[in-house]
Short mmCIF file of C-alpha atoms in Angstrom, two decimals:
data_model
loop_
_atom_site.label_atom_id
_atom_site.label_comp_id
_atom_site.label_asym_id
_atom_site.label_seq_id
_atom_site.Cartn_x
_atom_site.Cartn_y
_atom_site.Cartn_z
CA UNK A 1 99.68 -15.43 -32.17
CA UNK A 2 98.20 -17.61 -29.41
CA UNK A 3 101.35 -17.13 -27.30
CA UNK A 4 100.59 -13.43 -26.94
CA UNK A 5 97.00 -13.95 -25.83
CA UNK A 6 96.11 -12.54 -22.41
CA UNK A 7 95.45 -15.18 -19.76
CA UNK A 8 92.51 -14.36 -17.50
CA UNK A 9 92.12 -16.12 -14.16
CA UNK A 10 88.48 -16.26 -13.04
CA UNK A 11 88.18 -16.81 -9.29
CA UNK A 12 84.98 -18.17 -7.73
CA UNK A 13 85.35 -16.01 -4.62
CA UNK A 14 82.66 -17.60 -2.47
CA UNK A 15 83.90 -21.11 -3.22
CA UNK A 16 87.39 -20.26 -1.98
CA UNK A 17 86.03 -18.35 1.02
CA UNK A 18 83.86 -21.28 2.18
CA UNK A 19 86.63 -23.80 1.54
CA UNK A 20 89.14 -21.73 3.50
CA UNK A 21 86.75 -21.16 6.38
CA UNK A 22 85.95 -24.84 6.89
CA UNK A 23 89.59 -25.88 6.47
CA UNK A 24 90.43 -24.20 9.80
CA UNK A 25 87.06 -23.80 11.55
CA UNK A 26 86.78 -27.51 12.36
CA UNK A 27 89.79 -27.16 14.68
CA UNK A 28 88.65 -23.83 16.09
CA UNK A 29 91.31 -21.74 14.31
CA UNK A 30 89.41 -18.57 13.45
CA UNK A 31 92.39 -16.15 13.51
CA UNK A 32 90.43 -13.40 15.24
CA UNK A 33 91.55 -9.82 14.69
CA UNK A 34 91.92 -7.03 17.27
CA UNK A 35 88.14 -6.56 17.23
CA UNK A 36 87.62 -10.28 17.96
CA UNK A 37 86.19 -10.85 14.45
CA UNK A 38 87.21 -14.12 12.76
CA UNK A 39 89.41 -13.75 9.68
CA UNK A 40 90.22 -17.39 8.81
CA UNK A 41 88.04 -17.52 5.69
CA UNK A 42 89.18 -14.12 4.41
CA UNK A 43 92.87 -14.86 4.84
CA UNK A 44 92.50 -18.32 3.34
CA UNK A 45 90.62 -16.93 0.33
CA UNK A 46 93.33 -14.33 -0.36
CA UNK A 47 96.18 -16.77 0.15
CA UNK A 48 94.50 -19.33 -2.12
CA UNK A 49 94.05 -16.68 -4.82
CA UNK A 50 97.68 -15.57 -4.52
CA UNK A 51 98.84 -19.17 -4.88
CA UNK A 52 96.64 -19.59 -7.97
CA UNK A 53 98.23 -16.48 -9.50
CA UNK A 54 101.66 -17.97 -8.81
CA UNK A 55 100.74 -21.38 -10.24
CA UNK A 56 98.79 -20.38 -13.36
CA UNK A 57 100.72 -17.20 -14.17
CA UNK A 58 97.76 -15.19 -15.53
CA UNK A 59 98.11 -11.69 -16.90
CA UNK A 60 94.60 -10.65 -15.84
CA UNK A 61 92.14 -11.69 -13.13
CA UNK A 62 88.55 -11.22 -12.00
CA UNK A 63 87.05 -12.35 -8.69
CA UNK A 64 83.35 -13.23 -8.98
CA UNK A 65 80.99 -13.21 -5.99
CA UNK A 66 77.50 -14.38 -5.12
CA UNK A 67 75.48 -11.44 -3.83
CA UNK A 68 73.07 -12.88 -1.26
CA UNK A 69 71.32 -16.22 -0.94
CA UNK A 70 68.48 -15.54 -3.39
CA UNK A 71 68.80 -15.36 -7.18
CA UNK A 72 66.50 -15.47 -10.19
CA UNK A 73 66.60 -19.27 -9.92
CA UNK A 74 64.63 -19.05 -6.65
CA UNK A 75 61.90 -17.29 -8.61
CA UNK A 76 61.83 -20.26 -11.00
CA UNK A 77 61.97 -22.87 -8.22
CA UNK A 78 61.39 -21.87 -4.60
CA UNK A 79 63.42 -24.80 -3.18
CA UNK A 80 66.56 -23.93 -5.14
CA UNK A 81 69.42 -24.20 -2.59
CA UNK A 82 66.77 -23.68 0.12
CA UNK A 83 67.84 -26.72 2.16
CA UNK A 84 71.39 -25.50 2.69
CA UNK A 85 72.15 -24.71 6.33
CA UNK A 86 72.63 -21.12 7.41
CA UNK A 87 76.30 -20.07 7.43
CA UNK A 88 78.17 -20.31 10.72
CA UNK A 89 78.06 -17.05 12.74
CA UNK A 90 81.87 -16.85 12.55
CA UNK A 91 81.63 -16.82 8.73
CA UNK A 92 78.88 -14.22 8.29
CA UNK A 93 81.01 -11.07 8.82
CA UNK A 94 83.68 -12.46 6.51
CA UNK A 95 81.51 -12.21 3.38
CA UNK A 96 81.90 -8.42 3.19
CA UNK A 97 85.42 -8.54 4.62
CA UNK A 98 86.63 -10.87 1.86
CA UNK A 99 85.41 -8.60 -0.89
CA UNK A 100 86.88 -5.56 0.86
CA UNK A 101 90.27 -7.26 1.14
CA UNK A 102 90.08 -8.33 -2.49
CA UNK A 103 89.43 -4.74 -3.54
CA UNK A 104 92.18 -3.43 -1.25
CA UNK A 105 94.64 -5.78 -2.96
CA UNK A 106 93.66 -4.19 -6.26
CA UNK A 107 91.86 -7.21 -7.68
CA UNK A 108 88.90 -6.58 -9.99
CA UNK A 109 85.71 -7.80 -8.28
CA UNK A 110 82.29 -8.54 -9.75
CA UNK A 111 78.95 -9.26 -8.09
CA UNK A 112 75.45 -8.64 -9.42
CA UNK A 113 72.34 -8.96 -7.22
CA UNK A 114 69.99 -11.78 -8.26
CA UNK A 115 72.79 -13.56 -10.16
CA UNK A 116 75.30 -16.22 -9.12
CA UNK A 117 79.06 -16.06 -9.47
CA UNK A 118 78.72 -18.84 -12.08
CA UNK A 119 76.66 -16.49 -14.26
CA UNK A 120 79.35 -13.82 -14.05
CA UNK A 121 82.05 -16.35 -14.89
CA UNK A 122 80.01 -17.63 -17.84
CA UNK A 123 79.39 -14.11 -19.13
CA UNK A 124 83.09 -13.27 -18.86
CA UNK A 125 83.97 -16.36 -20.84
CA UNK A 126 81.47 -15.44 -23.54
CA UNK A 127 82.88 -11.88 -23.59
CA UNK A 128 86.58 -12.80 -23.77
CA UNK A 129 86.83 -16.35 -25.15
CA UNK A 130 88.00 -15.23 -28.61
CA UNK A 131 90.57 -12.80 -27.24
CA UNK A 132 92.07 -14.56 -24.24
CA UNK A 133 92.90 -17.86 -22.58
CA UNK A 134 90.73 -18.34 -19.50
CA UNK A 135 91.24 -20.47 -16.38
CA UNK A 136 88.49 -20.86 -13.77
CA UNK A 137 89.37 -21.68 -10.15
CA UNK A 138 86.43 -23.19 -8.26
CA UNK A 139 85.08 -26.33 -6.64
CA UNK A 140 81.79 -26.22 -8.55
CA UNK A 141 81.30 -28.99 -11.15
CA UNK A 142 78.41 -27.02 -12.73
CA UNK A 143 81.11 -24.97 -14.45
CA UNK A 144 82.10 -27.93 -16.65
CA UNK A 145 79.50 -26.72 -19.17
CA UNK A 146 81.71 -23.67 -19.83
CA UNK A 147 84.76 -25.58 -21.07
CA UNK A 148 85.96 -24.63 -24.54
CA UNK A 149 89.05 -24.50 -26.77
CA UNK A 150 90.74 -21.83 -24.62
CA UNK A 151 88.77 -22.36 -21.40
CA UNK A 152 89.96 -24.68 -18.62
CA UNK A 153 88.85 -25.28 -15.04
CA UNK A 154 91.09 -25.91 -12.03
CA UNK A 155 89.00 -27.60 -9.36
CA UNK A 156 90.28 -27.18 -5.83
CA UNK A 157 91.66 -30.47 -4.58
CA UNK A 158 93.99 -30.21 -1.59
CA UNK A 159 95.50 -27.30 0.25
CA UNK A 160 96.32 -24.15 -1.68
CA UNK A 161 98.31 -25.72 -4.48
CA UNK A 162 96.71 -28.95 -5.71
CA UNK A 163 94.09 -28.84 -8.45
CA UNK A 164 92.18 -31.27 -10.64
CA UNK A 165 92.42 -29.56 -14.02
CA UNK A 166 89.92 -30.05 -16.83
CA UNK A 167 90.13 -28.89 -20.42
CA UNK A 168 87.62 -29.55 -23.19
CA UNK A 169 89.49 -32.58 -24.53
CA UNK A 170 89.65 -34.31 -21.14
CA UNK A 171 85.95 -33.72 -20.55
CA UNK A 172 84.94 -35.16 -23.93
CA UNK A 173 87.21 -38.16 -23.40
CA UNK A 174 85.81 -38.92 -19.94
CA UNK A 175 82.12 -38.20 -20.54
CA UNK A 176 81.66 -38.91 -24.25
CA UNK A 177 79.58 -35.75 -24.64
CA UNK A 178 80.38 -32.07 -25.20
CA UNK A 179 80.56 -29.61 -22.29
CA UNK A 180 77.32 -27.95 -23.48
CA UNK A 181 75.55 -31.33 -23.26
CA UNK A 182 76.46 -31.49 -19.56
CA UNK A 183 73.45 -29.19 -19.02
CA UNK A 184 71.12 -31.78 -20.58
CA UNK A 185 72.63 -34.52 -18.45
CA UNK A 186 71.97 -32.49 -15.30
CA UNK A 187 68.41 -31.87 -16.43
CA UNK A 188 67.82 -35.60 -15.92
CA UNK A 189 69.92 -36.15 -12.79
CA UNK A 190 69.11 -32.90 -11.01
CA UNK A 191 71.51 -31.60 -8.39
CA UNK A 192 71.08 -32.59 -4.75
CA UNK A 193 73.41 -29.83 -3.51
CA UNK A 194 71.33 -27.20 -5.33
CA UNK A 195 68.06 -28.84 -4.32
CA UNK A 196 66.40 -29.63 -7.64
CA UNK A 197 65.50 -33.24 -8.41
CA UNK A 198 65.58 -33.72 -12.18
CA UNK A 199 63.76 -36.91 -13.13
CA UNK A 200 63.28 -39.26 -10.18
CA UNK A 201 64.86 -42.63 -10.77
CA UNK A 202 67.26 -41.51 -13.52
CA UNK A 203 70.83 -41.39 -12.27
CA UNK A 204 74.07 -40.24 -13.88
CA UNK A 205 74.73 -43.47 -15.83
CA UNK A 206 71.31 -43.55 -17.47
CA UNK A 207 71.30 -39.80 -18.07
CA UNK A 208 74.73 -39.95 -19.74
CA UNK A 209 73.65 -42.86 -21.92
CA UNK A 210 70.52 -40.98 -23.02
CA UNK A 211 72.46 -37.84 -23.96
CA UNK A 212 75.16 -39.83 -25.74
CA UNK A 213 72.48 -41.60 -27.79
CA UNK A 214 70.00 -38.79 -28.44
CA UNK A 215 72.09 -35.65 -28.06
CA UNK A 216 69.88 -33.54 -25.82
CA UNK A 217 66.75 -33.41 -23.68
CA UNK A 218 64.77 -32.49 -26.78
CA UNK A 219 66.31 -35.40 -28.67
CA UNK A 220 65.33 -37.82 -25.92
CA UNK A 221 61.76 -36.49 -25.88
CA UNK A 222 61.52 -36.75 -29.66
CA UNK A 223 62.59 -40.41 -29.41
CA UNK A 224 60.19 -41.19 -26.56
CA UNK A 225 58.78 -44.26 -28.33
CA UNK A 226 62.25 -45.82 -28.59
CA UNK A 227 62.87 -45.61 -24.84
CA UNK A 228 62.35 -48.51 -22.47
CA UNK A 229 58.99 -48.51 -20.75
CA UNK A 230 60.63 -47.80 -17.39
CA UNK A 231 62.54 -44.74 -18.58
CA UNK A 232 59.55 -43.45 -20.53
CA UNK A 233 57.34 -43.73 -17.46
CA UNK A 234 59.82 -41.79 -15.32
CA UNK A 235 60.13 -39.01 -17.89
CA UNK A 236 56.35 -38.81 -18.32
CA UNK A 237 55.93 -38.49 -14.55
CA UNK A 238 58.54 -35.75 -14.19
CA UNK A 239 58.46 -34.03 -17.58
CA UNK A 240 57.79 -30.59 -16.15
CA UNK A 241 60.63 -30.92 -13.63
CA UNK A 242 62.92 -32.15 -16.42
CA UNK A 243 62.47 -28.90 -18.34
CA UNK A 244 62.74 -26.77 -15.20
CA UNK A 245 65.89 -28.61 -14.10
CA UNK A 246 67.47 -27.87 -17.48
CA UNK A 247 66.75 -24.19 -16.98
CA UNK A 248 68.14 -24.24 -13.43
CA UNK A 249 71.29 -26.07 -14.58
CA UNK A 250 72.05 -23.60 -17.36
CA UNK A 251 74.62 -20.95 -16.51
CA UNK A 252 73.39 -17.55 -17.70
CA UNK A 253 76.08 -16.10 -19.98
CA UNK A 254 74.28 -12.99 -21.24
CA UNK A 255 75.32 -10.42 -18.63
CA UNK A 256 76.75 -7.24 -20.13
CA UNK A 257 80.31 -6.62 -18.99
CA UNK A 258 81.60 -3.37 -20.43
CA UNK A 259 84.92 -3.11 -18.59
CA UNK A 260 87.95 -3.03 -20.89
CA UNK A 261 90.34 -5.91 -20.42
CA UNK A 262 93.00 -3.54 -19.07
CA UNK A 263 90.96 -3.16 -15.87
CA UNK A 264 91.60 -6.83 -15.11
CA UNK A 265 95.39 -6.54 -15.11
CA UNK A 266 96.76 -7.99 -11.86
CA UNK A 267 98.58 -5.37 -9.77
CA UNK A 268 101.83 -6.17 -8.04
CA UNK A 269 101.83 -7.01 -4.36
CA UNK A 270 104.00 -4.30 -2.85
CA UNK A 271 105.51 -3.64 0.57
CA UNK A 272 102.83 -0.97 1.01
CA UNK A 273 100.07 -3.52 0.47
CA UNK A 274 101.78 -5.85 2.94
CA UNK A 275 101.88 -3.08 5.55
CA UNK A 276 98.21 -2.34 4.95
CA UNK A 277 97.28 -5.99 5.40
CA UNK A 278 99.26 -6.16 8.64
CA UNK A 279 97.58 -3.00 9.92
CA UNK A 280 94.16 -4.53 9.23
CA UNK A 281 95.03 -7.74 11.07
CA UNK A 282 95.73 -9.89 8.01
CA UNK A 283 99.30 -10.92 8.72
CA UNK A 284 98.93 -14.25 6.90
CA UNK A 285 97.95 -12.41 3.70
CA UNK A 286 100.91 -10.07 4.07
CA UNK A 287 103.36 -12.96 4.43
CA UNK A 288 101.82 -14.93 1.56
CA UNK A 289 101.81 -11.91 -0.73
CA UNK A 290 105.47 -11.16 -0.14
CA UNK A 291 106.47 -14.81 -0.53
CA UNK A 292 104.87 -15.25 -3.98
CA UNK A 293 105.32 -11.73 -5.34
CA UNK A 294 107.94 -11.49 -8.08
CA UNK A 295 108.54 -7.83 -7.25
#
C-alpha cells in the first residue's frame, strides 16, 4: 500500500533563491537579462528545484514562499528577524521574478501574507501526512520539528545535488528527543538568526539535557525545585522570554489548504517551456530543464 503513496516535494522557495543568489553574487555573476536585470537567483532557484525533482523523484510538488519581511511573529516580538540586513539591490527584483518563473513552469506555488513559508510547509504536512510521503527541501533547521514517519527533510549542502537528509529515526538517534520537543529546546536556546534570545546563559547542551530529563518547557518549570541554583536563576530571570520564544519557535500548522492533491502534480518540462524560458532570458533554466526531463 505504501508503495503507491504519492510523494510530495515541498520546496522552501526563498531559501533556494537566497542560496542561489549568493552562490554567484560573490563573484559578480548576476546573469543579467536583456533589460539589465539580474537573474542569477531566479535561475539558480529553478535549476536547484529541477535537480531536486530528478533526485527525489516526487509525484507532486509545492513551492512555498515568504510574502514580505513582516509576519504575525513580528506582532508577538518586534525584534523578530529585525536585525537581518536589507537584501542586496540585485536580489530585490528577483523575488517576484522567481515566483513568476515558478508559475510559468507549471509548479504549484503558495504564499500567504503575514505567514512564513515554514507555516505553509507545516500546514501541508498536517494536511497530507496520512495520505502521502513528504520531502522538504530547505536550509532551515527550524523545520526539524516537522519530521514524522513519512516526513523527511533534505537540507541543502553543496551545489545543486548534495543534501544532508534527516528522517525521524535519525533525529531521535542524534538528539535523544522527539522532533516535536525540538520546539521546547529552542525555547531555551532562542535563535540568533531569527533574533529572539530564549533564556540567557542556557545553550544547546543544557537545553537538550533539560528536555531529555523533563520532557518539555512545562515539565522543566514544574520541576523548578530540582534544578541547579544557576539554571533556576536564569529561568526565573527570563521566564517571560522563555514562553515567548517557544511561541516564536513553533511552526503554525493550522492554515487551511483546500486544493486537491491533483493540483500538485508536477508537469513535464517540454520543448515549449524551454523556448519560453529562452525568450524570457532564462537560458540556464531551459538547458537544465531539458537535461533532467524524462520526456
